[in-house]
Amino acid sequence: MSVPAVQRKALRSDVPQIEALMRRSVLELFPAFHGERETASAAVHLTVPDVVLIDDGTYFVHEADGQIVACGGWSRRDKLYTGSGAQPTDDRLLDPATEPARVRAMFVRGDWARLGLGRATLSSCARAAKAEGFRALVLMATLPGEPLYRAFGFREVRRTGVPLPDGVVLPGVSMEYPLD
């Protein structure tokens, strides 16, 4: 960490680095919260970059020394999280007046965790979603991310299971954050 990480909007050319970061983040951070099978499943099913977020201009990366060390974003579309499998309404645009924007795909490299990058990403998401008229953010937290979201001000809506395509069910927390 010789230089500070700089936040910018993600580009399509970042996808290979984003995917590698997502996998590394899961493999480094999930074992403190999950067993070996859950970690292995999450490393496969939760680490597929969603290029729709990049194309929509709502996905951010933090870069240091030419490496992406954190990523995350928000969406004005119906999909809540990667790993849920394709749903017919995933690409439906949300109504900012009546529906919350989604926080999506937040990952940080283990050696960059707890340095404010997640908070900076959430702040950027909140500002951008509010500027588009959204009144709230929602997300599905995995256990490693829950402390960050609570510290930022998200509140728990309910505890649930996050089913992955291979039959593994990760514990998850549905959370929301008001933008007004």
PDB file of C-alpha atoms in Angstrom:
ATOM      1  CA  MET A   1       0.000   0.000   0.000  1.00  0.00           C
ATOM      2  CA  SER A   2       2.638   2.423  -1.070  1.00  0.00           C
ATOM      3  CA  VAL A   3       0.150   4.764  -2.730  1.00  0.00           C
ATOM      4  CA  PRO A   4      -3.456   5.605  -1.945  1.00  0.00           C
ATOM      5  CA  ALA A   5      -6.183   3.930  -3.978  1.00  0.00           C
ATOM      6  CA  VAL A   6      -7.990   6.203  -6.425  1.00  0.00           C
ATOM      7  CA  GLN A   7     -11.679   5.641  -7.153  1.00  0.00           C
ATOM      8  CA  ARG A   8     -12.978   5.819 -10.721  1.00  0.00           C
ATOM      9  CA  LYS A   9     -15.798   4.385 -12.808  1.00  0.00           C
ATOM     10  CA  ALA A  10     -15.108   0.885 -14.067  1.00  0.00           C
ATOM     11  CA  LEU A  11     -14.442   0.215 -17.737  1.00  0.00           C
ATOM     12  CA  ARG A  12     -15.115  -2.942 -19.745  1.00  0.00           C
ATOM     13  CA  SER A  13     -11.348  -3.382 -20.038  1.00  0.00           C
ATOM     14  CA  ASP A  14     -11.262  -3.754 -16.203  1.00  0.00           C
ATOM     15  CA  VAL A  15     -13.383  -6.936 -16.239  1.00  0.00           C
ATOM     16  CA  PRO A  16     -10.485  -9.445 -16.006  1.00  0.00           C
ATOM     17  CA  GLN A  17      -8.964  -7.555 -13.051  1.00  0.00           C
ATOM     18  CA  ILE A  18     -12.375  -7.145 -11.397  1.00  0.00           C
ATOM     19  CA  GLU A  19     -13.064 -10.877 -11.703  1.00  0.00           C
ATOM     20  CA  ALA A  20      -9.657 -11.757 -10.232  1.00  0.00           C
ATOM     21  CA  LEU A  21     -10.187  -9.278  -7.379  1.00  0.00           C
ATOM     22  CA  MET A  22     -13.654 -10.681  -6.604  1.00  0.00           C
ATOM     23  CA  ARG A  23     -12.299 -14.233  -6.330  1.00  0.00           C
ATOM     24  CA  ARG A  24      -9.321 -13.141  -4.263  1.00  0.00           C
ATOM     25  CA  SER A  25     -11.577 -11.164  -1.919  1.00  0.00           C
ATOM     26  CA  VAL A  26     -13.878 -14.139  -1.343  1.00  0.00           C
ATOM     27  CA  LEU A  27     -10.989 -16.543  -0.786  1.00  0.00           C
ATOM     28  CA  GLU A  28      -9.298 -14.131   1.657  1.00  0.00           C
ATOM     29  CA  LEU A  29     -12.301 -12.786   3.600  1.00  0.00           C
ATOM     30  CA  PHE A  30     -15.013 -15.471   3.555  1.00  0.00           C
ATOM     31  CA  PRO A  31     -13.157 -18.135   5.613  1.00  0.00           C
ATOM     32  CA  ALA A  32     -13.508 -16.003   8.761  1.00  0.00           C
ATOM     33  CA  PHE A  33     -17.314 -16.244   8.374  1.00  0.00           C
ATOM     34  CA  HIS A  34     -18.003 -19.358   6.301  1.00  0.00           C
ATOM     35  CA  GLY A  35     -16.941 -22.968   5.975  1.00  0.00           C
ATOM     36  CA  GLU A  36     -14.824 -24.378   3.178  1.00  0.00           C
ATOM     37  CA  ARG A  37     -17.789 -25.475   1.010  1.00  0.00           C
ATOM     38  CA  GLU A  38     -19.556 -22.086   1.292  1.00  0.00           C
ATOM     39  CA  THR A  39     -16.337 -20.206   0.516  1.00  0.00           C
ATOM     40  CA  ALA A  40     -15.582 -22.396  -2.508  1.00  0.00           C
ATOM     41  CA  SER A  41     -19.128 -21.976  -3.852  1.00  0.00           C
ATOM     42  CA  ALA A  42     -19.084 -18.197  -3.328  1.00  0.00           C
ATOM     43  CA  ALA A  43     -15.712 -17.988  -5.122  1.00  0.00           C
ATOM     44  CA  VAL A  44     -17.395 -19.479  -8.195  1.00  0.00           C
ATOM     45  CA  HIS A  45     -20.913 -18.050  -8.146  1.00  0.00           C
ATOM     46  CA  LEU A  46     -20.592 -14.583  -6.562  1.00  0.00           C
ATOM     47  CA  THR A  47     -17.523 -13.496  -8.504  1.00  0.00           C
ATOM     48  CA  VAL A  48     -18.873 -12.988 -12.011  1.00  0.00           C
ATOM     49  CA  PRO A  49     -18.625  -9.307 -12.979  1.00  0.00           C
ATOM     50  CA  ASP A  50     -21.943  -7.855 -14.148  1.00  0.00           C
ATOM     51  CA  VAL A  51     -21.036  -5.801 -17.229  1.00  0.00           C
ATOM     52  CA  VAL A  52     -24.489  -4.182 -17.173  1.00  0.00           C
ATOM     53  CA  LEU A  53     -23.328  -2.182 -14.145  1.00  0.00           C
ATOM     54  CA  ILE A  54     -20.208  -1.095 -16.019  1.00  0.00           C
ATOM     55  CA  ASP A  55     -22.194  -0.189 -19.135  1.00  0.00           C
ATOM     56  CA  ASP A  56     -24.678   1.756 -16.993  1.00  0.00           C
ATOM     57  CA  GLY A  57     -21.795   3.753 -15.471  1.00  0.00           C
ATOM     58  CA  THR A  58     -22.759   2.747 -11.919  1.00  0.00           C
ATOM     59  CA  TYR A  59     -19.788   0.543 -11.011  1.00  0.00           C
ATOM     60  CA  PHE A  60     -16.633   1.821  -9.357  1.00  0.00           C
ATOM     61  CA  VAL A  61     -13.124   0.492  -8.865  1.00  0.00           C
ATOM     62  CA  HIS A  62     -10.325   1.628  -6.569  1.00  0.00           C
ATOM     63  CA  GLU A  63      -6.952   1.401  -8.246  1.00  0.00           C
ATOM     64  CA  ALA A  64      -3.467   1.568  -6.700  1.00  0.00           C
ATOM     65  CA  ASP A  65      -0.170   0.966  -8.504  1.00  0.00           C
ATOM     66  CA  GLY A  66      -2.099  -0.154 -11.597  1.00  0.00           C
ATOM     67  CA  GLN A  67      -4.040  -2.828  -9.685  1.00  0.00           C
ATOM     68  CA  ILE A  68      -7.720  -2.860  -8.814  1.00  0.00           C
ATOM     69  CA  VAL A  69      -7.916  -3.369  -5.055  1.00  0.00           C
ATOM     70  CA  ALA A  70     -11.646  -2.775  -4.436  1.00  0.00           C
ATOM     71  CA  CYS A  71     -14.836  -2.563  -6.460  1.00  0.00           C
ATOM     72  CA  GLY A  72     -18.553  -2.064  -6.011  1.00  0.00           C
ATOM     73  CA  GLY A  73     -21.477  -0.121  -7.291  1.00  0.00           C
ATOM     74  CA  TRP A  74     -25.183   0.418  -7.498  1.00  0.00           C
ATOM     75  CA  SER A  75     -27.912  -0.338  -9.979  1.00  0.00           C
ATOM     76  CA  ARG A  76     -31.077   1.241 -11.247  1.00  0.00           C
ATOM     77  CA  ARG A  77     -32.151  -2.242 -12.400  1.00  0.00           C
ATOM     78  CA  ASP A  78     -34.128  -4.978 -10.644  1.00  0.00           C
ATOM     79  CA  LYS A  79     -31.343  -7.565 -10.133  1.00  0.00           C
ATOM     80  CA  LEU A  80     -30.299  -7.672  -6.468  1.00  0.00           C
ATOM     81  CA  TYR A  81     -27.189  -9.867  -6.522  1.00  0.00           C
ATOM     82  CA  THR A  82     -25.023 -12.054  -8.724  1.00  0.00           C
ATOM     83  CA  GLY A  83     -25.350 -15.773  -8.156  1.00  0.00           C
ATOM     84  CA  SER A  84     -29.136 -15.762  -8.080  1.00  0.00           C
ATOM     85  CA  GLY A  85     -29.361 -17.054 -11.634  1.00  0.00           C
ATOM     86  CA  ALA A  86     -30.992 -15.138 -14.456  1.00  0.00           C
ATOM     87  CA  GLN A  87     -34.449 -13.788 -13.651  1.00  0.00           C
ATOM     88  CA  PRO A  88     -36.907 -12.378 -16.221  1.00  0.00           C
ATOM     89  CA  THR A  89     -36.981  -8.933 -14.552  1.00  0.00           C
ATOM     90  CA  ASP A  90     -33.202  -8.502 -13.976  1.00  0.00           C
ATOM     91  CA  ASP A  91     -32.844  -5.732 -16.580  1.00  0.00           C
ATOM     92  CA  ARG A  92     -36.078  -3.918 -15.703  1.00  0.00           C
ATOM     93  CA  LEU A  93     -35.419  -0.294 -14.794  1.00  0.00           C
ATOM     94  CA  LEU A  94     -36.573   0.581 -11.290  1.00  0.00           C
ATOM     95  CA  ASP A  95     -38.926   3.477 -10.567  1.00  0.00           C
ATOM     96  CA  PRO A  96     -36.904   5.877  -8.373  1.00  0.00           C
ATOM     97  CA  ALA A  97     -40.081   7.294  -6.842  1.00  0.00           C
ATOM     98  CA  THR A  98     -41.317   3.943  -5.538  1.00  0.00           C
ATOM     99  CA  GLU A  99     -38.410   1.463  -5.592  1.00  0.00           C
ATOM    100  CA  PRO A 100     -34.960   1.504  -3.984  1.00  0.00           C
ATOM    101  CA  ALA A 101     -31.729   1.343  -5.979  1.00  0.00           C
ATOM    102  CA  ARG A 102     -29.569  -1.737  -5.438  1.00  0.00           C
ATOM    103  CA  VAL A 103     -26.032  -1.796  -4.056  1.00  0.00           C
ATOM    104  CA  ARG A 104     -24.174  -4.523  -5.929  1.00  0.00           C
ATOM    105  CA  ALA A 105     -20.977  -6.532  -6.031  1.00  0.00           C
ATOM    106  CA  MET A 106     -18.860  -4.953  -3.296  1.00  0.00           C
ATOM    107  CA  PHE A 107     -15.423  -6.577  -2.959  1.00  0.00           C
ATOM    108  CA  VAL A 108     -12.073  -5.564  -1.485  1.00  0.00           C
ATOM    109  CA  ARG A 109      -8.716  -7.270  -1.480  1.00  0.00           C
ATOM    110  CA  GLY A 110      -7.887  -8.594   1.990  1.00  0.00           C
ATOM    111  CA  ASP A 111      -4.780  -6.438   2.386  1.00  0.00           C
ATOM    112  CA  TRP A 112      -6.861  -3.331   1.584  1.00  0.00           C
ATOM    113  CA  ALA A 113      -9.792  -4.175   3.898  1.00  0.00           C
ATOM    114  CA  ARG A 114     -10.776  -1.708   6.616  1.00  0.00           C
ATOM    115  CA  LEU A 115      -9.054   1.252   4.952  1.00  0.00           C
ATOM    116  CA  GLY A 116     -12.208   3.160   3.945  1.00  0.00           C
ATOM    117  CA  LEU A 117     -12.569   1.930   0.351  1.00  0.00           C
ATOM    118  CA  GLY A 118     -15.950   0.270   0.974  1.00  0.00           C
ATOM    119  CA  ARG A 119     -17.251   3.377   2.719  1.00  0.00           C
ATOM    120  CA  ALA A 120     -16.025   5.548  -0.164  1.00  0.00           C
ATOM    121  CA  THR A 121     -17.779   3.290  -2.668  1.00  0.00           C
ATOM    122  CA  LEU A 122     -21.018   3.351  -0.669  1.00  0.00           C
ATOM    123  CA  SER A 123     -20.837   7.152  -0.456  1.00  0.00           C
ATOM    124  CA  SER A 124     -20.439   7.388  -4.238  1.00  0.00           C
ATOM    125  CA  CYS A 125     -23.371   4.996  -4.730  1.00  0.00           C
ATOM    126  CA  ALA A 126     -25.598   6.963  -2.375  1.00  0.00           C
ATOM    127  CA  ARG A 127     -24.783  10.315  -4.017  1.00  0.00           C
ATOM    128  CA  ALA A 128     -25.363   9.006  -7.543  1.00  0.00           C
ATOM    129  CA  ALA A 129     -28.591   7.169  -6.731  1.00  0.00           C
ATOM    130  CA  LYS A 130     -29.960  10.184  -4.859  1.00  0.00           C
ATOM    131  CA  ALA A 131     -29.091  12.437  -7.830  1.00  0.00           C
ATOM    132  CA  GLU A 132     -31.262  10.171  -9.996  1.00  0.00           C
ATOM    133  CA  GLY A 133     -34.202  10.545  -7.619  1.00  0.00           C
ATOM    134  CA  PHE A 134     -33.926   7.312  -5.633  1.00  0.00           C
ATOM    135  CA  ARG A 135     -35.060   7.561  -2.030  1.00  0.00           C
ATOM    136  CA  ALA A 136     -33.324   4.464  -0.655  1.00  0.00           C
ATOM    137  CA  LEU A 137     -30.699   1.819  -1.278  1.00  0.00           C
ATOM    138  CA  VAL A 138     -31.098  -1.896  -0.615  1.00  0.00           C
ATOM    139  CA  LEU A 139     -28.651  -4.760  -0.715  1.00  0.00           C
ATOM    140  CA  MET A 140     -28.190  -8.409   0.103  1.00  0.00           C
ATOM    141  CA  ALA A 141     -25.202  -8.592   2.438  1.00  0.00           C
ATOM    142  CA  THR A 142     -23.016 -11.598   2.834  1.00  0.00           C
ATOM    143  CA  LEU A 143     -21.613 -12.002   6.340  1.00  0.00           C
ATOM    144  CA  PRO A 144     -18.172 -10.503   5.559  1.00  0.00           C
ATOM    145  CA  GLY A 145     -19.825  -7.299   4.298  1.00  0.00           C
ATOM    146  CA  GLU A 146     -22.420  -6.912   7.041  1.00  0.00           C
ATOM    147  CA  PRO A 147     -20.160  -4.946   9.468  1.00  0.00           C
ATOM    148  CA  LEU A 148     -19.335  -2.371   6.773  1.00  0.00           C
ATOM    149  CA  TYR A 149     -22.969  -1.844   5.841  1.00  0.00           C
ATOM    150  CA  ARG A 150     -24.053  -1.515   9.491  1.00  0.00           C
ATOM    151  CA  ALA A 151     -21.261   0.994  10.158  1.00  0.00           C
ATOM    152  CA  PHE A 152     -22.354   3.001   7.105  1.00  0.00           C
ATOM    153  CA  GLY A 153     -25.949   3.162   8.407  1.00  0.00           C
ATOM    154  CA  PHE A 154     -27.768   0.342   6.626  1.00  0.00           C
ATOM    155  CA  ARG A 155     -30.336  -1.374   8.795  1.00  0.00           C
ATOM    156  CA  GLU A 156     -31.246  -5.022   8.774  1.00  0.00           C
ATOM    157  CA  VAL A 157     -34.581  -5.880   7.185  1.00  0.00           C
ATOM    158  CA  ARG A 158     -34.320  -9.655   7.624  1.00  0.00           C
ATOM    159  CA  ARG A 159     -31.900 -12.552   7.798  1.00  0.00           C
ATOM    160  CA  THR A 160     -32.241 -14.946   4.917  1.00  0.00           C
ATOM    161  CA  GLY A 161     -30.463 -17.557   2.874  1.00  0.00           C
ATOM    162  CA  VAL A 162     -28.745 -16.767  -0.415  1.00  0.00           C
ATOM    163  CA  PRO A 163     -29.180 -19.856  -2.621  1.00  0.00           C
ATOM    164  CA  LEU A 164     -26.365 -20.467  -5.084  1.00  0.00           C
ATOM    165  CA  PRO A 165     -26.720 -22.559  -8.270  1.00  0.00           C
ATOM    166  CA  ASP A 166     -24.827 -25.546  -6.801  1.00  0.00           C
ATOM    167  CA  GLY A 167     -27.247 -25.934  -3.882  1.00  0.00           C
ATOM    168  CA  VAL A 168     -25.133 -24.110  -1.291  1.00  0.00           C
ATOM    169  CA  VAL A 169     -27.123 -21.567   0.712  1.00  0.00           C
ATOM    170  CA  LEU A 170     -25.105 -18.713   2.201  1.00  0.00           C
ATOM    171  CA  PRO A 171     -26.438 -16.828   5.203  1.00  0.00           C
ATOM    172  CA  GLY A 172     -27.400 -13.343   4.059  1.00  0.00           C
ATOM    173  CA  VAL A 173     -28.847 -10.136   5.422  1.00  0.00           C
ATOM    174  CA  SER A 174     -31.326  -8.029   3.499  1.00  0.00           C
ATOM    175  CA  MET A 175     -30.545  -4.398   4.380  1.00  0.00           C
ATOM    176  CA  GLU A 176     -31.751  -0.903   3.485  1.00  0.00           C
ATOM    177  CA  TYR A 177     -30.495   2.661   3.723  1.00  0.00           C
ATOM    178  CA  PRO A 178     -32.650   5.802   3.364  1.00  0.00           C
ATOM    179  CA  LEU A 179     -31.301   8.524   1.071  1.00  0.00           C
ATOM    180  CA  ASP A 180     -33.371  11.428   2.423  1.00  0.00           C
TER     181      ASP A 180
END
